[in-house]
Tab-separated table of C-alpha atoms and ligand atoms in Angstrom:
chain	number	residue	atom	x	y	z
U	155	UNK	CA	-115.534	-25.141	68.220
U	156	UNK	CA	-115.231	-21.261	66.837
U	157	UNK	CA	-112.220	-20.497	64.817
U	158	UNK	CA	-110.569	-17.868	66.893
U	159	UNK	CA	-110.261	-20.788	69.511
U	160	UNK	CA	-109.075	-23.244	66.339
U	161	UNK	CA	-106.340	-20.947	65.664
U	162	UNK	CA	-105.166	-20.664	69.016
U	163	UNK	CA	-105.385	-24.608	69.363
U	164	UNK	CA	-103.319	-25.136	66.450
U	165	UNK	CA	-100.568	-22.386	67.464
U	166	UNK	CA	-100.311	-24.151	70.510
U	167	UNK	CA	-99.609	-27.171	68.813
U	168	UNK	CA	-97.030	-25.729	66.705
U	169	UNK	CA	-95.553	-24.590	69.680
U	170	UNK	CA	-95.382	-27.685	71.601
U	171	UNK	CA	-93.798	-30.133	68.456
U	172	UNK	CA	-90.970	-27.248	67.701
U	173	UNK	CA	-90.134	-27.536	71.499
U	174	UNK	CA	-89.975	-31.613	71.224
U	175	UNK	CA	-87.442	-31.091	68.071
U	176	UNK	CA	-85.283	-28.488	69.535
U	177	UNK	CA	-85.238	-31.228	72.654
U	178	UNK	CA	-84.380	-34.118	70.961
U	179	UNK	CA	-81.687	-32.536	69.528
U	180	UNK	CA	-80.047	-31.274	72.715
U	181	UNK	CA	-79.346	-35.246	73.842
U	182	UNK	CA	-75.598	-35.598	75.456
U	183	UNK	CA	-73.414	-36.339	73.049
U	184	UNK	CA	-72.439	-39.276	75.061
U	185	UNK	CA	-76.206	-40.261	76.305
U	186	UNK	CA	-76.797	-43.583	75.795
U	187	UNK	CA	-79.364	-44.879	73.153
U	188	UNK	CA	-81.645	-47.122	73.532
U	189	UNK	CA	-81.399	-49.737	70.636
U	190	UNK	CA	-84.747	-48.634	69.484
U	191	UNK	CA	-83.168	-45.027	68.577
U	192	UNK	CA	-80.011	-47.058	67.240
U	193	UNK	CA	-79.466	-50.423	67.259
U	194	UNK	CA	-75.582	-50.186	67.335
U	195	UNK	CA	-74.378	-47.124	69.739
U	196	UNK	CA	-70.607	-46.165	69.516
U	197	UNK	CA	-69.077	-45.760	73.285
U	198	UNK	CA	-67.722	-41.836	73.363
U	199	UNK	CA	-64.717	-40.966	74.931
U	200	UNK	CA	-63.722	-37.423	76.234
U	201	UNK	CA	-60.212	-38.747	75.425
U	202	UNK	CA	-58.883	-39.450	72.206
U	203	UNK	CA	-56.546	-42.596	73.195
U	204	UNK	CA	-52.379	-41.604	72.395
U	205	UNK	CA	-52.705	-45.234	71.866
U	206	UNK	CA	-49.757	-47.664	73.231
U	207	UNK	CA	-48.417	-49.538	69.770
U	208	UNK	CA	-46.294	-52.024	71.279
U	209	UNK	CA	-49.281	-54.036	71.805
U	210	UNK	CA	-49.142	-54.571	68.167
U	211	UNK	CA	-45.750	-55.301	67.715
U	212	UNK	CA	-46.110	-58.933	67.591
U	213	UNK	CA	-49.171	-59.831	66.499
U	214	UNK	CA	-48.422	-62.441	63.894
U	215	UNK	CA	-47.990	-64.756	66.865
U	216	UNK	CA	-50.168	-67.038	67.704
U	217	UNK	CA	-53.654	-65.824	68.095
U	218	UNK	CA	-55.831	-69.044	67.796
U	219	UNK	CA	-56.529	-70.314	71.482
U	220	UNK	CA	-59.097	-67.815	72.429
U	221	UNK	CA	-62.411	-68.199	73.677
U	222	UNK	CA	-65.488	-70.079	72.609
U	223	UNK	CA	-63.341	-72.069	70.255
U	224	UNK	CA	-66.170	-74.307	69.187
U	225	UNK	CA	-69.626	-74.406	68.790
U	226	UNK	CA	-69.723	-77.680	71.264
U	227	UNK	CA	-69.962	-75.582	74.381
U	228	UNK	CA	-73.215	-75.808	74.570
U	229	UNK	CA	-74.275	-77.849	77.618
U	230	UNK	CA	-73.765	-74.428	79.147
U	231	UNK	CA	-77.349	-73.092	78.493
U	232	UNK	CA	-78.655	-71.964	81.488
U	233	UNK	CA	-82.129	-71.555	83.281
U	234	UNK	CA	-82.065	-68.775	85.512
U	235	UNK	CA	-84.794	-66.471	85.298
U	236	UNK	CA	-83.861	-63.596	82.976
U	237	UNK	CA	-87.559	-62.714	82.181
U	238	UNK	CA	-86.498	-59.482	84.610
U	239	UNK	CA	-83.797	-57.501	83.555
U	240	UNK	CA	-84.366	-55.028	85.913
U	241	UNK	CA	-84.575	-55.760	89.110
U	242	UNK	CA	-82.217	-56.988	91.675
U	243	UNK	CA	-82.914	-60.944	92.336
U	244	UNK	CA	-84.297	-60.045	96.102
U	245	UNK	CA	-86.980	-58.563	94.042
U	246	UNK	CA	-86.222	-55.364	95.709
U	247	UNK	CA	-86.115	-52.508	92.637
U	248	UNK	CA	-82.485	-50.915	92.188
U	249	UNK	CA	-83.417	-47.736	89.412
U	250	UNK	CA	-79.945	-46.339	90.497
U	251	UNK	CA	-78.854	-47.528	86.963
U	252	UNK	CA	-75.314	-46.999	87.710
U	253	UNK	CA	-73.226	-44.570	86.624
U	254	UNK	CA	-74.392	-43.185	82.852
U	255	UNK	CA	-71.303	-41.216	82.101
U	256	UNK	CA	-69.464	-43.985	82.837
U	257	UNK	CA	-71.201	-46.701	80.962
U	258	UNK	CA	-70.685	-44.747	77.808
U	259	UNK	CA	-67.032	-43.615	78.345
U	260	UNK	CA	-64.851	-46.200	76.191
U	261	UNK	CA	-61.817	-44.815	78.592
U	262	UNK	CA	-63.722	-45.418	81.686
U	263	UNK	CA	-63.215	-48.819	83.132
U	264	UNK	CA	-66.295	-49.374	83.707
U	265	UNK	CA	-67.670	-48.746	79.940
U	266	UNK	CA	-70.546	-51.084	78.918
U	267	UNK	CA	-69.280	-52.569	75.778
U	268	UNK	CA	-71.652	-55.358	74.431
U	269	UNK	CA	-73.931	-56.008	71.170
U	270	UNK	CA	-75.569	-53.045	71.331
U	271	UNK	CA	-72.335	-50.855	72.516
U	272	UNK	CA	-69.832	-50.513	70.570
U	273	UNK	CA	-65.905	-48.871	70.709
U	274	UNK	CA	-65.878	-46.098	68.473
U	275	UNK	CA	-63.745	-46.792	65.479
U	276	UNK	CA	-60.627	-45.594	66.339
U	277	UNK	CA	-60.352	-46.296	69.911
U	278	UNK	CA	-56.875	-47.723	71.295
U	279	UNK	CA	-56.438	-47.720	75.052
U	280	UNK	CA	-53.618	-45.865	76.069
U	281	UNK	CA	-52.328	-47.732	79.274
U	282	UNK	CA	-52.117	-50.554	78.343
U	283	UNK	CA	-49.145	-52.696	80.121
U	284	UNK	CA	-47.748	-56.330	81.097
U	285	UNK	CA	-48.962	-57.918	83.621
U	286	UNK	CA	-46.441	-59.763	85.917
U	287	UNK	CA	-48.319	-63.441	85.957
U	288	UNK	CA	-48.607	-66.109	84.650
U	289	UNK	CA	-49.476	-67.110	80.702
U	290	UNK	CA	-50.037	-70.387	78.961
U	291	UNK	CA	-47.604	-68.992	76.911
U	292	UNK	CA	-44.588	-66.884	77.100
U	293	UNK	CA	-44.221	-64.243	74.504
U	294	UNK	CA	-44.480	-60.902	75.064
U	295	UNK	CA	-47.470	-60.340	72.686
U	296	UNK	CA	-50.671	-58.004	72.923
U	297	UNK	CA	-52.968	-60.967	73.943
U	298	UNK	CA	-50.470	-60.802	77.590
U	299	UNK	CA	-51.193	-56.974	77.725
U	300	UNK	CA	-53.895	-55.373	79.867
U	301	UNK	CA	-54.813	-51.596	80.871
U	302	UNK	CA	-52.682	-50.645	83.663
U	303	UNK	CA	-55.416	-50.771	86.669
U	304	UNK	CA	-56.646	-54.073	85.066
U	305	UNK	CA	-53.209	-55.368	85.030
U	306	UNK	CA	-52.573	-54.575	88.696
U	307	UNK	CA	-55.793	-55.853	90.229
U	308	UNK	CA	-55.085	-59.325	88.017
U	309	UNK	CA	-51.685	-59.590	89.692
U	310	UNK	CA	-53.399	-59.852	93.155
U	311	UNK	CA	-56.278	-61.693	91.593
U	312	UNK	CA	-53.520	-64.274	91.361
U	313	UNK	CA	-51.386	-63.760	94.337
U	314	UNK	CA	-54.721	-64.038	96.211
U	315	UNK	CA	-55.886	-67.722	94.226
U	316	UNK	CA	-52.088	-68.850	95.001
U	317	UNK	CA	-52.982	-68.459	98.706
U	318	UNK	CA	-55.744	-70.450	98.684
U	319	UNK	CA	-53.573	-73.250	95.930
U	320	UNK	CA	-55.047	-71.582	93.050
U	321	UNK	CA	-52.692	-71.599	90.514
U	322	UNK	CA	-54.164	-69.150	86.949
U	323	UNK	CA	-52.794	-68.626	84.234
U	324	UNK	CA	-53.779	-65.630	81.599
U	325	UNK	CA	-55.287	-67.543	78.030
U	326	UNK	CA	-55.674	-64.008	75.881
U	327	UNK	CA	-56.234	-60.792	77.387
U	328	UNK	CA	-56.108	-57.277	75.107
U	329	UNK	CA	-56.496	-57.492	71.438
U	330	UNK	CA	-56.573	-55.299	68.830
U	331	UNK	CA	-59.413	-54.353	66.568
U	332	UNK	CA	-57.125	-56.115	63.557
U	333	UNK	CA	-57.033	-59.120	65.610
U	334	UNK	CA	-60.492	-59.764	67.040
U	335	UNK	CA	-61.489	-59.091	63.016
U	336	UNK	CA	-59.333	-62.123	62.665
U	337	UNK	CA	-60.565	-64.132	64.649
U	338	UNK	CA	-64.131	-63.279	64.337
U	339	UNK	CA	-63.875	-64.297	60.885
U	340	UNK	CA	-62.077	-67.232	61.251
U	341	UNK	CA	-64.770	-68.656	63.507
U	342	UNK	CA	-67.636	-67.507	61.159
U	343	UNK	CA	-65.567	-69.390	58.684
U	344	UNK	CA	-65.657	-72.577	60.883
U	345	UNK	CA	-69.373	-72.362	62.572
U	346	UNK	CA	-71.158	-70.057	60.168
U	347	UNK	CA	-72.268	-66.085	61.475
U	348	UNK	CA	-75.240	-67.150	63.516
U	349	UNK	CA	-73.205	-69.676	65.657
U	350	UNK	CA	-70.077	-67.219	65.756
U	351	UNK	CA	-71.834	-64.331	67.433
U	352	UNK	CA	-73.149	-66.777	69.917
U	353	UNK	CA	-69.402	-67.334	71.429
U	354	UNK	CA	-67.558	-64.387	69.546
U	355	UNK	CA	-67.780	-60.189	69.583
U	356	UNK	CA	-67.907	-58.799	66.182
U	357	UNK	CA	-65.369	-56.689	65.797
U	358	UNK	CA	-66.097	-53.279	67.839
U	359	UNK	CA	-67.728	-54.973	70.348
U	360	UNK	CA	-65.263	-57.171	72.051
U	361	UNK	CA	-64.501	-56.329	75.932
U	362	UNK	CA	-60.767	-57.427	74.810
U	363	UNK	CA	-60.813	-54.602	72.812
U	364	UNK	CA	-60.949	-52.549	75.819
U	365	UNK	CA	-58.087	-53.538	77.544
U	366	UNK	CA	-60.119	-54.752	80.496
U	367	UNK	CA	-61.479	-58.512	79.566
U	368	UNK	CA	-58.836	-61.548	80.085
U	369	UNK	CA	-59.354	-65.853	79.668
U	370	UNK	CA	-57.997	-67.493	82.668
U	371	UNK	CA	-57.150	-71.007	82.828
U	372	UNK	CA	-55.730	-73.077	86.018
U	373	UNK	CA	-51.872	-73.456	85.150
U	374	UNK	CA	-51.951	-76.807	83.264
U	375	UNK	CA	-54.317	-74.988	79.871
U	376	UNK	CA	-56.396	-77.476	80.020
U	377	UNK	CA	-59.953	-76.823	79.275
U	378	UNK	CA	-58.270	-73.107	78.647
U	379	UNK	CA	-61.795	-71.196	77.327
U	380	UNK	CA	-64.116	-74.019	76.543
U	381	UNK	CA	-66.950	-75.060	78.534
U	382	UNK	CA	-64.663	-77.912	80.639
U	383	UNK	CA	-63.516	-74.744	82.728
U	384	UNK	CA	-66.644	-74.354	84.627
U	385	UNK	CA	-66.088	-77.537	86.241
U	386	UNK	CA	-62.523	-76.769	87.584
U	387	UNK	CA	-61.044	-75.705	91.015
U	388	UNK	CA	-59.890	-72.638	89.305
U	389	UNK	CA	-63.632	-71.863	88.233
U	390	UNK	CA	-65.110	-72.250	91.383
U	391	UNK	CA	-62.455	-69.786	92.787
U	392	UNK	CA	-63.108	-67.290	89.939
U	393	UNK	CA	-66.960	-67.767	90.672
U	394	UNK	CA	-65.786	-66.833	94.308
U	395	UNK	CA	-63.840	-64.047	94.324
U	396	UNK	CA	-63.217	-62.450	91.744
U	397	UNK	CA	-65.307	-59.470	92.917
U	398	UNK	CA	-63.230	-58.893	95.704
U	399	UNK	CA	-60.687	-57.775	93.520
U	400	UNK	CA	-63.185	-55.946	90.936
U	401	UNK	CA	-63.410	-58.671	88.201
U	402	UNK	CA	-67.025	-59.956	87.216
U	403	UNK	CA	-67.482	-63.087	85.776
U	404	UNK	CA	-68.739	-61.223	82.886
U	405	UNK	CA	-70.976	-63.786	80.409
U	406	UNK	CA	-72.744	-65.953	83.614
U	407	UNK	CA	-74.679	-69.109	83.549
U	408	UNK	CA	-78.321	-68.527	83.054
U	409	UNK	CA	-78.117	-65.131	81.636
U	410	UNK	CA	-77.348	-65.579	78.044
U	411	UNK	CA	-80.664	-63.540	77.003
U	412	UNK	CA	-78.964	-61.033	78.453
U	413	UNK	CA	-75.672	-60.626	77.559
U	414	UNK	CA	-76.146	-62.372	74.278
U	415	UNK	CA	-73.107	-64.909	75.014
U	416	UNK	CA	-73.026	-68.452	75.886
U	417	UNK	CA	-72.003	-68.675	79.313
U	418	UNK	CA	-68.038	-68.312	79.699
U	419	UNK	CA	-66.643	-69.095	82.839
U	420	UNK	CA	-63.050	-67.763	81.971
U	421	UNK	CA	-63.601	-64.728	80.607
U	422	UNK	CA	-63.019	-61.767	83.461
U	423	UNK	CA	-63.712	-58.649	82.885
U	424	UNK	CA	-62.421	-55.862	84.783
U	425	UNK	CA	-64.714	-52.804	86.416
U	426	UNK	CA	-63.409	-52.112	89.686
U	427	UNK	CA	-63.990	-53.334	92.916
U	428	UNK	CA	-67.060	-50.632	94.126
U	429	UNK	CA	-69.069	-52.287	90.860
U	430	UNK	CA	-68.107	-55.518	90.983
U	431	UNK	CA	-69.123	-55.841	94.344
U	432	UNK	CA	-72.561	-54.487	93.198
U	433	UNK	CA	-73.178	-57.015	90.723
U	434	UNK	CA	-71.481	-60.442	92.509
U	435	UNK	CA	-73.809	-59.166	95.517
U	436	UNK	CA	-77.004	-58.813	93.854
U	437	UNK	CA	-76.003	-61.679	91.022
U	438	UNK	CA	-76.359	-60.093	88.079
U	439	UNK	CA	-74.616	-59.052	84.705
U	440	UNK	CA	-73.607	-55.156	83.438
U	441	UNK	CA	-76.671	-54.590	81.283
U	442	UNK	CA	-78.702	-55.326	84.287
U	443	UNK	CA	-76.775	-53.272	86.731
U	444	UNK	CA	-76.865	-50.436	84.127
U	445	UNK	CA	-80.653	-51.212	83.470
U	446	UNK	CA	-79.462	-51.923	79.933
U	447	UNK	CA	-81.994	-53.371	77.740
U	448	UNK	CA	-80.872	-57.109	77.483
U	449	UNK	CA	-78.776	-57.635	73.937
U	450	UNK	CA	-80.575	-61.362	73.257
U	451	UNK	CA	-80.636	-62.519	69.468
U	452	UNK	CA	-78.523	-59.203	68.696
S	680	DAL	N1	-66.044	-64.194	73.827
S	680	DAL	C1	-66.360	-62.710	73.574
S	680	DAL	C2	-67.954	-62.678	73.471
S	680	DAL	C3	-65.652	-61.576	72.870
S	680	DAL	O1	-65.272	-62.423	71.777
S	680	DAL	O2	-65.177	-60.832	72.699
S	681	ZN	ZN1	-62.853	-63.900	76.832
């Protein structure tokens, strides 16, 4: 190579590097990042969330009987094939990846919150209400609340279940960051951090903090948030019908490697009817819907 050509080549390489660096800096503020870029991503919303502090006004009430509250929920290790996390079960490849903006907007009902994607530190749902449905307790307290759209859908789901002779009860819905922190710490004390993380979310990573999730049992409260709930007629009804109302069973059996959590037949997450129907039809998780990377072992 003569020296003139060498100088030109070096100049081109420098230019290319500069273009690449400038390009990285232009990443959209709320573009989802891969775990390789950042092992904990924060959902970023356009809104600031004025917050509804009514939710916190009776927070001393019982928050114990919530979910996965024992390390014996381990009869549920699924054997589903989770090796192909981004393909529809019928083998057809779906590369739509869902609406990425909704996925990373904490105020969207379609937000993805999991072991990789956290809520912003100052997140508070803005529109919490008390759904008019049966709960396993009487008090009007924080864990009885949900975001308005999810609450309405829950009322419809409970009514639909009753038409089929299935009587459900809410166990635990919204949790403030403070409540999730206390709960998680209690589980860590009881079972150790590694085990606790298989059934309880690190604060900031729980769907309960979004106001879009609820743990449900039968009206007698038996097997509430315990693996035996999976054998009940209520669980069977939810598995068959929840998506019709916009809810998904968020942590399905056989998908532990993708969701990062044990099977929770009682944990419903509102995502809206369209996404729920697609997830139900394809038998996938919210991670797979967004073509997100499996979160197992995080
Ligand atoms: N049990 C679920 C993972 C939570 O703590 O949000
Ligand atoms: Zn739950």
